[in-house]
Amino acid sequence: MRIRRRRDTAPAVRSRLSAGDLARESLAGILQRPGRSALTMLGTVLGIGTFVVVLGLSETANGQISKNFNALLATQVTVTDTGAANATTPTLDFPSDASVAADRINGVIAAGVWWQVLLGSATAAQVSNLPGDDAPAGVNLPVYAADPGALRASQPSLANGVLFNAFDQAEREPVAVLSAAAAAQLGVLGAASQPTVFIAGQAFTVVGIIRSDSRLPQFGLGLIVPASTALADWGLPQPAQPAQMIIRTRVGAAQVVARQAAVAIRPDDPGLLSAAAPAAPTTLRNAVAASLRTLLLSLAAVAVIVGALGIANTSLVAIMERTAEIGLRRALGARPGHIAAQFLTESAVLGLGGGVIGTGAGVVITLAVTVAERWTAILEPTVVLLALPAGAVVGLVAGLYPALRASSIEPAEALRR
Amino acid sequence: MSSPGEPLVVLDAVTFRYPGPPPVLAVRWATLRVSAGEHVALTGASGSGKSTLLNLMGLLDRPTAGRVLFDGADLSAAPEPDRAAVRACRVGFVFQSFHLLPNRTAAENVMLGQVYAGVPRARRIDLAMHALDRVGLAARAWALPSQLSGGERQRVAVARAVVNRPWLLLCDEPTGNLDSAATAQLLGLFDELHADGIAVVVVTHNPAVSGRAERRVSMRDGVLTDASGGDLGADPQAS
């Protein structure tokens, strides 16, 4: 064979690496050590997967939080007796028809006044199931005064018996509703036989026992007596435990009711009362969701950084192992830029692969959790679409330093190794 | 390109120092002219600077001082893309340890030599098969290096080195890992390439290899001496 030579000078020729060759050489480099490539990809899989799961679950949880807030807080208004705050003697700034006045506000379902009864300075009263001074020492239990409207508004869960009613309130009947905890302590097994308990020596007939109260959980710890009876027996509420009104509203009406309550109840001096509007559900929900998302995104960012460091570390090790190959490629005419491009492409492809697998795994995990919890899965399509190239970007950034290291290796030195 | 007999590669008062630590002066004030189509053997003791001199000729290293001219162009301080282009299209390398990629077949290893030379993909397999046929390995084109003997691997490396029809073939101890039969076969191949007009420079300890060269140049402690009394090329400007 005769070699035909062109008559050009040395620099007239060019060293080149086409896009197709770059892709093929990079793919071959990845497949050269499939196990290590898979492990390298795992870092991105975990990082991107965590990102997708975090965003998916936080969006889904957002919807759940909204439901819960709508069900409870968004339908409740609390009116406090601010006039009592500056008082030194027992005070009650709610008029006797306060519940009726509140009931007239559009959107109110039920409303009533309640307070904790203080006998002397003690927050708990001596309660016994036996009369007289000779009775053994009773138990200390908190006693609450409430009008029937307060019980209708707070909706305690009734274990047995009944709640006292408007008649009991009007007639100042000595009746009491026990919490299940108080009943257990007093040895009261049920309300059917209408047992009697003694509060500071005064007899009260137990008409009902409640399990719990989700709106006024303190009712689940003691005894509740009609407000009128408490006023007659123990006087006005102490300044330390001023009266409050609980108002249950229809969904969406709480904000409006809160603005109108003070004027409706005390048109003569609304400044004595203060209606606490519940946090706007959307604001509260967004605040909670934002906090949750920030926390989880921080964790996901850490996972991505760890993944990127994994790629960078493995790439650096790979470059050390492939030093002779780098030397050979340089001897065959590769420029430093060609070497950098190849290693960068390998990192980007590994990152992209990790992004694709991580996104798929993230979507599956998000769906699995929401199905298990019977939630409605909410996943932004943009999250999924952005997660895919994000993997490639992570790979590119992580591969930058190793690629520059590879391109700076001197060919003769590489071939000597 | 230079016509036969005209200088192809010229080392002009070249010095090369490895930075170390400790720094080592591997080549001292070396002046050498290799003409187009010439067959030169570079001999000397281990550590005398032969391989370093070969790397300088092949533009794998830059001289600390002096000039390296290829086909009349001073490339010692040229931009790396220019030097890489010459390596890709004008120079072929054969190494003692073959430097074949282990997970690629013989044909794929040969085609790697065409990637950076810009050979169109459609032509690569034909040229690679032609080069393998030339070294007598067409039938083993799809074997992996691990399935080849040492002599066959070195012939694949030669096929890769010549597939782009270089002007200069640089061989660093090409028979160092071969038995005598494989060595004889390889030397016959070098003779053929030389006959085709390719300049061949072989670094070797083996007298049988250096004996086939037209000119023998030896090195000692980084200094060139002309073992066969030929032209060391003291006047590169003449090129």
XYZ file of C-alpha atoms in Angstrom:
656
model
C 0.000 0.000 0.000
C 1.311 3.404 -0.851
C 0.544 6.239 1.492
C -0.776 9.284 -0.297
C 0.182 12.462 1.429
C -1.344 15.881 1.162
C 0.965 18.782 0.717
C -0.163 20.935 3.591
C 1.709 22.152 6.632
C 1.132 20.727 10.063
C -1.306 23.241 11.582
C -3.561 23.110 8.494
C -5.230 20.020 9.890
C -7.687 20.080 12.777
C -8.434 17.885 15.735
C -12.182 17.565 16.181
C -14.843 15.709 18.127
C -18.291 15.685 16.568
C -21.435 15.756 18.701
C -22.196 12.207 17.651
C -18.727 10.992 18.606
C -18.962 12.857 21.901
C -22.261 11.136 22.689
C -20.949 7.711 21.686
C -17.657 8.047 23.570
C -19.447 9.342 26.682
C -21.972 6.520 26.602
C -19.166 4.010 26.152
C -17.381 5.568 29.126
C -20.511 5.136 31.258
C -21.099 1.550 30.152
C -17.434 0.724 30.643
C -18.109 0.330 34.386
C -21.868 -0.175 34.742
C -21.791 -0.925 38.470
C -20.003 2.247 39.372
C -22.141 4.278 36.985
C -25.268 2.929 38.701
C -23.908 3.853 42.126
C -22.977 7.297 40.859
C -26.486 7.728 39.525
C -27.943 6.648 42.871
C -26.931 9.932 44.487
C -29.020 11.909 42.000
C -31.862 9.399 42.214
C -32.078 9.985 45.971
C -31.742 13.755 45.701
C -34.248 14.311 42.905
C -36.580 11.630 44.274
C -36.619 13.344 47.675
C -37.365 16.660 45.986
C -40.354 15.270 44.128
C -41.683 13.440 47.200
C -41.286 16.533 49.367
C -43.052 18.798 46.919
C -45.752 16.228 46.194
C -46.481 15.435 49.824
C -46.351 19.046 50.980
C -48.871 20.016 48.291
C -51.057 17.091 49.276
C -50.736 17.860 52.999
C -51.633 21.457 52.197
C -55.037 20.288 51.029
C -55.519 18.182 54.146
C -54.632 21.065 56.468
C -57.179 23.226 54.690
C -59.907 20.686 55.362
C -59.130 20.489 59.081
C -58.986 24.233 59.553
C -62.300 24.689 57.786
C -63.900 22.071 59.987
C -62.919 23.552 63.346
C -61.113 26.829 63.629
C -62.804 28.523 60.750
C -66.217 28.003 62.366
C -65.404 29.288 65.830
C -65.319 32.748 67.394
C -64.251 33.487 70.955
C -65.468 36.644 72.740
C -63.534 37.584 75.883
C -64.488 39.906 78.713
C -61.771 42.539 78.366
C -63.543 44.740 80.913
C -62.698 42.178 83.580
C -59.020 42.394 82.802
C -58.707 45.731 84.573
C -61.190 44.902 87.317
C -60.176 44.065 90.881
C -63.535 42.692 91.956
C -65.612 39.896 90.398
C -67.051 41.133 87.126
C -69.309 39.889 84.338
C -69.678 42.193 81.370
C -71.795 39.741 79.383
C -75.467 40.657 79.892
C -77.912 37.893 80.850
C -79.285 37.829 77.285
C -75.807 37.668 75.676
C -76.411 34.241 74.146
C -79.711 35.340 72.671
C -78.095 38.485 71.222
C -75.276 36.480 69.706
C -77.697 33.941 68.260
C -79.321 36.746 66.268
C -76.139 37.424 64.302
C -76.406 35.991 60.827
C -74.230 32.901 60.491
C -74.238 31.933 64.188
C -75.333 28.373 64.952
C -74.974 28.467 68.734
C -73.388 30.724 71.338
C -72.976 30.773 75.104
C -70.993 32.205 78.014
C -68.747 30.110 80.194
C -66.066 30.623 82.846
C -64.094 28.677 85.381
C -65.459 28.940 88.891
C -62.918 29.916 91.504
C -63.821 29.072 95.080
C -61.530 31.322 97.096
C -58.246 31.420 95.244
C -58.161 27.754 94.261
C -58.598 26.778 90.627
C -59.940 23.375 91.722
C -62.844 22.715 94.049
C -63.245 19.938 96.585
C -65.718 17.569 95.026
C -67.053 14.511 96.801
C -69.695 11.879 96.285
C -70.684 11.947 99.984
C -72.363 14.766 101.904
C -71.523 16.442 105.183
C -68.427 17.464 107.003
C -67.701 13.894 108.004
C -67.320 12.804 104.431
C -63.853 11.621 103.451
C -61.788 14.179 101.572
C -62.953 14.462 97.984
C -60.925 15.102 94.871
C -59.831 18.443 93.495
C -61.538 19.104 90.187
C -61.980 22.256 88.103
C -65.560 23.510 87.985
C -66.912 25.400 84.986
C -70.026 27.493 84.698
C -71.647 27.505 81.265
C -74.980 28.388 79.843
C -76.720 25.809 77.629
C -75.774 27.777 74.528
C -72.050 27.271 75.334
C -72.578 23.513 75.446
C -74.453 23.583 72.144
C -71.639 25.629 70.617
C -68.770 23.498 71.889
C -70.536 20.240 71.042
C -69.068 17.962 73.704
C -69.183 14.261 72.992
C -71.857 12.849 75.352
C -71.092 9.470 76.960
C -74.463 9.084 78.672
C -77.298 11.123 80.134
C -78.136 14.581 78.824
C -76.714 18.109 78.847
C -78.470 20.630 81.081
C -80.900 22.859 79.204
C -82.602 26.258 79.159
C -84.969 25.186 81.908
C -82.099 24.297 84.236
C -80.507 27.627 83.408
C -83.705 29.577 83.974
C -84.527 27.822 87.248
C -80.933 27.801 88.505
C -81.189 24.050 88.977
C -78.386 22.375 90.950
C -77.426 20.043 88.151
C -73.996 19.157 86.778
C -72.443 17.525 83.747
C -69.320 15.502 84.563
C -66.400 14.770 82.360
C -65.592 11.084 82.014
C -62.326 11.726 83.872
C -64.128 13.411 86.790
C -66.752 10.668 86.873
C -64.062 8.034 87.119
C -62.384 9.867 89.992
C -65.676 10.267 91.835
C -66.798 6.707 91.273
C -69.803 7.779 89.218
C -70.593 4.979 86.814
C -73.412 6.627 84.877
C -75.963 9.395 84.837
C -79.057 7.186 84.501
C -79.606 6.979 88.259
C -78.932 10.724 88.604
C -76.270 10.411 91.327
C -75.389 13.361 93.506
C -71.993 14.979 93.855
C -71.025 17.666 96.309
C -69.125 20.717 95.178
C -67.709 22.551 98.186
C -70.399 20.840 100.226
C -73.296 21.766 97.929
C -75.267 18.959 96.303
C -75.562 18.746 92.512
C -77.419 16.125 90.510
C -75.399 14.574 87.733
C -77.503 14.654 84.561
C -74.869 13.703 82.001
C -71.298 12.554 81.450
C -69.189 13.746 78.492
C -66.238 11.972 76.946
C -64.445 15.004 75.526
C -64.891 18.431 73.994
C -62.804 19.248 70.946
C -63.532 23.003 71.035
C -63.213 23.490 74.814
C -60.947 20.620 75.855
C -60.805 21.891 79.465
C -64.450 20.752 79.863
C -63.131 17.230 79.540
C -61.268 17.548 82.862
C -63.873 18.697 85.397
C -67.538 19.474 86.050
C -69.884 21.910 84.303
C -72.808 23.544 86.048
C -75.421 26.027 84.710
C -74.091 29.599 84.636
C -77.148 30.893 86.507
C -76.647 28.336 89.295
C -72.966 29.254 89.578
C -73.834 32.935 89.776
C -76.390 32.283 92.491
C -74.122 30.015 94.529
C -70.667 31.476 94.020
C -71.178 34.921 92.536
C -69.605 36.638 89.533
C -66.501 35.310 87.766
C -63.204 36.231 89.376
C -60.975 38.660 87.404
C -58.351 35.928 87.211
C -60.709 33.708 85.221
C -62.974 36.106 83.299
C -66.009 34.881 81.407
C -65.787 34.042 77.720
C -68.305 33.370 75.028
C -67.917 30.620 72.486
C -69.738 31.072 69.192
C -70.067 28.312 66.620
C -70.700 29.662 63.130
C -71.449 28.341 59.718
C -68.455 27.713 57.447
C -67.114 30.985 56.115
C -69.084 33.176 58.554
C -66.557 33.318 61.409
C -64.737 36.418 60.196
C -67.949 38.407 59.767
C -69.433 37.202 63.073
C -66.242 38.164 64.908
C -66.506 41.719 63.603
C -70.139 42.057 64.708
C -70.210 40.155 68.019
C -69.112 42.847 70.484
C -71.588 45.412 69.198
C -74.427 42.884 69.047
C -73.872 41.706 72.635
C -73.011 45.033 74.305
C -74.339 47.796 72.030
C -74.030 50.206 74.985
C -70.312 49.576 75.505
C -68.801 47.192 72.962
C -65.296 48.057 74.203
C -65.859 45.807 77.223
C -65.764 42.781 74.956
C -63.256 41.562 72.426
C -64.030 39.039 69.716
C -61.049 36.985 68.626
C -61.356 36.244 64.969
C -59.938 32.867 64.074
C -56.895 32.975 61.853
C -57.997 33.210 58.268
C -57.839 29.624 57.061
C -55.932 30.397 53.903
C -53.369 32.544 55.728
C -52.877 29.981 58.453
C -52.782 27.134 55.998
C -50.257 28.895 53.825
C -48.096 29.773 56.822
C -48.071 26.198 58.062
C -47.540 24.780 54.585
C -44.734 27.253 53.868
C -42.935 26.337 57.091
C -43.349 22.663 56.366
C -42.217 23.044 52.794
C -39.176 25.123 53.732
C -38.092 22.477 56.211
C -38.602 19.589 53.827
C -37.074 21.414 50.870
C -34.003 22.079 52.990
C -33.753 18.355 53.635
C -34.230 17.634 49.932
C -31.567 20.214 49.042
C -29.164 18.460 51.391
C -29.993 15.183 49.641
C -29.293 16.743 46.236
C -26.006 18.218 47.447
C -24.973 14.842 48.842
C -25.900 13.303 45.487
C -23.851 15.902 43.624
C -20.888 15.313 45.904
C -21.266 11.606 45.191
C -21.036 12.248 41.449
C -18.066 14.576 41.906
C -16.250 12.119 44.138
C -16.887 9.112 41.903
C -15.912 11.108 38.829
C -12.630 12.121 40.428
C -11.874 8.491 41.282
C -12.842 7.479 37.732
C -10.447 10.040 36.308
C -7.596 8.649 38.369
C -8.457 5.155 37.144
C -8.765 6.339 33.556
C -5.617 8.456 33.482
C -3.968 6.146 30.949
C -7.072 6.334 28.738
C -6.956 10.124 28.958
C -3.294 10.006 27.920
C -4.124 7.717 25.001
C -6.912 9.998 23.801
C -4.612 12.997 24.018
C -1.957 11.076 22.033
C -4.618 10.274 19.431
C -5.321 13.973 19.015
C -7.890 14.900 21.655
C -7.688 18.474 22.858
C -8.081 19.263 26.574
C -11.543 20.602 25.734
C -12.502 17.263 24.154
C -11.517 15.424 27.326
C -13.440 17.903 29.502
C -16.481 17.646 27.213
C -16.492 13.870 27.405
C -16.292 13.719 31.209
C -18.830 16.518 31.566
C -21.213 14.713 29.222
C -20.794 11.500 31.201
C -21.657 13.351 34.430
C -24.625 15.090 32.810
C -25.966 11.827 31.378
C -25.593 10.123 34.761
C -27.342 13.107 36.378
C -30.131 13.036 33.789
C -30.567 9.297 34.275
C -30.692 9.831 38.023
C -33.210 12.642 37.514
C -35.481 10.449 35.386
C -35.364 7.502 37.792
C -35.616 9.778 40.840
C -38.628 11.604 39.420
C -40.376 8.336 38.605
C -39.643 6.953 42.060
C -40.749 10.228 43.686
C -44.100 10.180 41.878
C -44.690 6.534 42.789
C -43.825 7.137 46.469
C -46.047 10.230 46.604
C -48.950 8.268 45.131
C -48.328 5.329 47.479
C -48.386 7.559 50.580
C -51.501 9.439 49.498
C -53.323 6.209 48.678
C -52.335 4.704 52.048
C -53.503 7.833 53.886
C -56.615 8.206 51.722
C -55.578 11.700 50.747
C -56.045 13.387 47.422
C -52.660 13.428 45.639
C -51.658 16.886 44.409
C -48.505 17.083 42.288
C -47.667 20.082 40.133
C -46.816 18.978 36.567
C -44.096 21.645 36.503
C -42.372 19.922 39.433
C -42.129 16.716 37.432
C -41.043 18.496 34.258
C -38.383 20.518 36.082
C -37.067 17.550 38.060
C -35.890 15.817 34.880
C -33.466 18.531 33.664
C -32.577 19.319 37.285
C -30.808 15.949 37.417
C -28.749 16.846 34.352
C -27.880 20.235 35.863
C -26.782 18.560 39.099
C -24.628 16.193 37.035
C -23.141 19.063 35.049
C -22.291 21.121 38.115
C -20.910 18.102 39.967
C -18.880 17.017 36.949
C -17.362 20.419 36.270
C -14.375 20.181 38.590
C -13.518 16.546 37.727
C -13.781 17.385 34.016
C -11.396 20.314 34.379
C -9.017 18.091 36.335
C -9.150 15.488 33.557
C -8.501 18.054 30.857
C -5.486 19.436 32.685
C -3.682 16.094 32.840
C -0.554 16.220 30.700
C -0.652 13.478 28.042
C 2.921 12.278 28.478
C 2.490 12.086 32.233
C -0.809 10.216 31.822
C 0.798 7.671 29.500
C 3.606 7.014 31.957
C 1.116 5.794 34.608
C 4.763 17.817 3.570
C 8.468 17.474 3.241
C 9.641 15.347 0.368
C 11.628 12.182 1.136
C 14.954 13.219 2.590
C 13.750 16.603 3.708
C 13.418 17.278 7.457
C 10.077 16.202 8.913
C 10.791 16.656 12.616
C 13.572 18.802 13.951
C 14.589 19.129 17.583
C 16.589 22.318 17.889
C 18.711 22.583 21.027
C 15.906 21.089 23.063
C 16.107 20.816 26.814
C 13.479 19.186 28.990
C 13.309 19.319 32.760
C 10.837 17.385 34.905
C 9.766 19.818 37.602
C 9.971 17.170 40.321
C 10.544 17.356 43.166
C 13.354 16.765 42.750
C 13.736 18.397 39.332
C 15.349 16.141 36.752
C 17.060 17.330 33.589
C 15.956 14.534 31.255
C 17.078 15.969 27.903
C 20.020 18.351 27.510
C 20.520 20.546 24.506
C 19.388 17.860 22.073
C 19.492 18.555 18.372
C 18.082 15.951 16.020
C 16.658 15.949 12.523
C 14.397 13.122 11.309
C 13.720 13.230 7.601
C 10.548 12.185 5.851
C 10.559 8.437 5.260
C 13.564 7.856 7.506
C 13.851 4.892 9.902
C 15.648 5.891 13.103
C 16.368 3.822 16.202
C 16.824 5.610 19.501
C 18.828 3.560 21.973
C 20.296 4.047 25.380
C 20.131 2.867 28.955
C 16.971 3.063 31.012
C 16.450 6.604 32.284
C 18.695 8.117 29.637
C 15.834 10.270 28.275
C 14.812 8.279 25.159
C 11.082 8.196 25.899
C 11.107 11.862 26.894
C 12.754 12.704 23.573
C 10.098 10.650 21.775
C 7.316 12.496 23.645
C 8.855 15.804 22.589
C 8.940 14.673 18.962
C 5.315 13.525 19.199
C 4.208 16.843 20.750
C 3.092 15.120 23.951
C 5.431 17.323 25.994
C 6.639 20.872 25.506
C 10.365 21.532 25.735
C 11.683 23.582 28.653
C 14.008 25.277 26.165
C 14.667 24.985 22.436
C 12.349 24.398 19.502
C 10.426 21.465 18.028
C 9.673 21.890 14.330
C 7.207 19.654 12.528
C 7.116 19.933 8.755
C 8.834 23.261 9.071
C 6.427 24.761 11.614
C 7.635 25.556 15.131
C 5.078 23.871 17.351
C 6.987 23.987 20.637
C 4.967 26.983 21.829
C 1.988 26.553 19.494
C -1.559 26.513 20.891
C -2.644 23.084 22.103
C -5.308 22.660 19.373
C -2.577 22.956 16.697
C -0.409 20.388 18.443
C -3.418 18.089 18.973
C -4.269 18.373 15.274
C -0.787 17.202 14.299
C -1.033 14.285 16.724
C -4.455 13.352 15.347
C -3.590 13.465 11.646
C 0.185 13.315 11.196
C 1.646 11.247 14.033
C 1.013 7.662 15.120
C 2.066 6.245 18.477
C 2.861 2.673 19.475
C 3.491 2.016 23.168
C 5.171 -0.821 25.012
C 1.999 -1.552 26.996
C -0.261 -1.319 23.904
C -2.785 1.066 25.547
C -5.833 -0.661 24.080
C -9.231 0.014 25.682
C -10.102 -3.345 27.258
C -13.855 -3.298 26.630
C -13.633 -2.474 22.940
C -12.935 -4.852 20.106
C -9.814 -4.663 17.972
C -11.737 -2.827 15.232
C -13.242 -0.376 17.749
C -9.802 0.318 19.183
C -8.510 1.076 15.709
C -11.481 3.322 15.001
C -10.731 5.312 18.167
C -7.733 6.640 16.266
C -10.103 8.119 13.679
C -12.430 9.910 16.107
C -10.272 12.988 16.694
C -8.903 13.074 13.138
C -12.381 13.904 11.855
C -12.696 10.827 9.633
C -16.345 10.543 8.515
C -18.090 7.797 10.460
C -19.225 6.013 7.304
C -15.626 5.484 6.205
C -14.186 4.416 9.528
C -14.978 0.733 9.494
C -13.576 0.265 5.975
C -10.352 2.063 6.851
C -10.071 0.218 10.169
C -10.568 -3.153 8.495
C -8.000 -2.195 5.903
C -5.483 -1.300 8.623
C -6.207 -4.530 10.489
C -5.829 -6.480 7.259
C -2.496 -4.814 6.756
C -1.249 -6.064 10.155
C -2.722 -9.498 9.471
C -5.579 -9.274 11.973
C -8.682 -8.817 9.801
C -10.000 -12.143 11.043
C -9.640 -11.031 14.673
C -11.299 -7.658 14.190
C -14.147 -8.366 16.639
C -12.026 -9.919 19.371
C -11.518 -8.107 22.642
C -7.926 -7.323 23.681
C -8.196 -9.933 26.420
C -8.796 -12.548 23.680
C -5.627 -11.569 21.791
C -1.992 -12.550 22.349
C 0.597 -9.901 23.203
C 1.862 -9.812 19.616
C -1.667 -9.458 18.274
C -2.439 -6.644 20.683
C 0.655 -4.777 19.564
C -0.341 -5.238 15.940
C -3.790 -3.786 16.758
C -1.964 -0.831 18.308
C 0.076 -0.445 15.116
C -3.110 -0.603 13.031
C -4.565 2.165 15.195
C -1.388 4.215 14.777
C -1.348 3.999 10.986
C -5.085 4.062 10.235
C -4.956 7.818 9.585
C -1.923 7.436 7.299
C 0.482 9.427 9.471
C 3.750 10.932 8.308
C 5.560 9.910 11.456
C 5.297 6.718 13.515
C 6.745 6.924 17.021
C 7.262 3.624 18.795
C 8.264 3.416 22.453
C 9.739 -0.004 23.254
C 7.206 -1.687 20.941
C 8.721 -5.140 21.387
C 9.296 -4.862 25.133
C 6.419 -7.212 25.953
C 6.699 -9.512 22.926
C 8.369 -12.858 22.323
C 10.894 -13.266 19.504
C 8.360 -14.509 16.946
C 6.006 -11.611 17.583
C 8.984 -9.243 17.555
C 10.076 -10.510 14.134
C 6.554 -10.108 12.789
C 6.330 -6.552 14.118
C 9.703 -5.590 12.697
C 8.604 -6.830 9.286
C 5.595 -4.573 9.625
C 7.759 -1.571 10.459
C 9.865 -2.289 7.397
C 6.740 -2.245 5.239
C 5.541 1.027 6.733
C 8.959 2.530 6.232
C 8.921 1.338 2.661
C 5.610 3.141 2.236
C 7.304 6.399 3.104
C 6.361 6.752 6.738
C 9.147 8.062 8.954
C 9.623 5.581 11.810
C 11.364 6.394 15.076
C 11.744 3.465 17.455
C 12.924 3.679 21.042
C 14.403 0.316 21.923
C 16.835 -1.671 23.996
C 16.685 -4.545 21.568
C 19.673 -4.731 19.145
C 17.536 -6.706 16.699
C 15.141 -3.780 16.502
C 17.759 -1.058 16.317
C 19.660 -3.099 13.711
C 16.761 -2.741 11.271
C 16.968 1.065 11.373
C 18.760 3.170 8.783
C 20.173 5.310 11.536
C 20.838 4.665 15.184
C 20.971 7.491 17.665
C 21.835 6.830 21.265
C 21.246 8.810 24.421
C 23.222 8.932 27.592
C 22.207 10.994 30.614
C 19.951 13.129 28.458
C 22.604 13.864 25.859
C 22.243 12.677 22.270
C 25.078 10.892 20.535
C 24.981 9.560 17.004
C 25.752 5.858 17.168
C 25.760 5.299 13.432
C 27.610 8.405 12.437
C 24.628 10.007 10.724
C 23.459 13.563 10.714
C 22.298 14.885 14.059
C 20.887 17.861 12.290
C 22.977 20.561 13.879
C 21.527 23.196 11.596
C 17.772 23.036 11.791
C 17.394 26.486 10.284
C 18.413 24.916 7.029
C 15.038 23.180 6.974
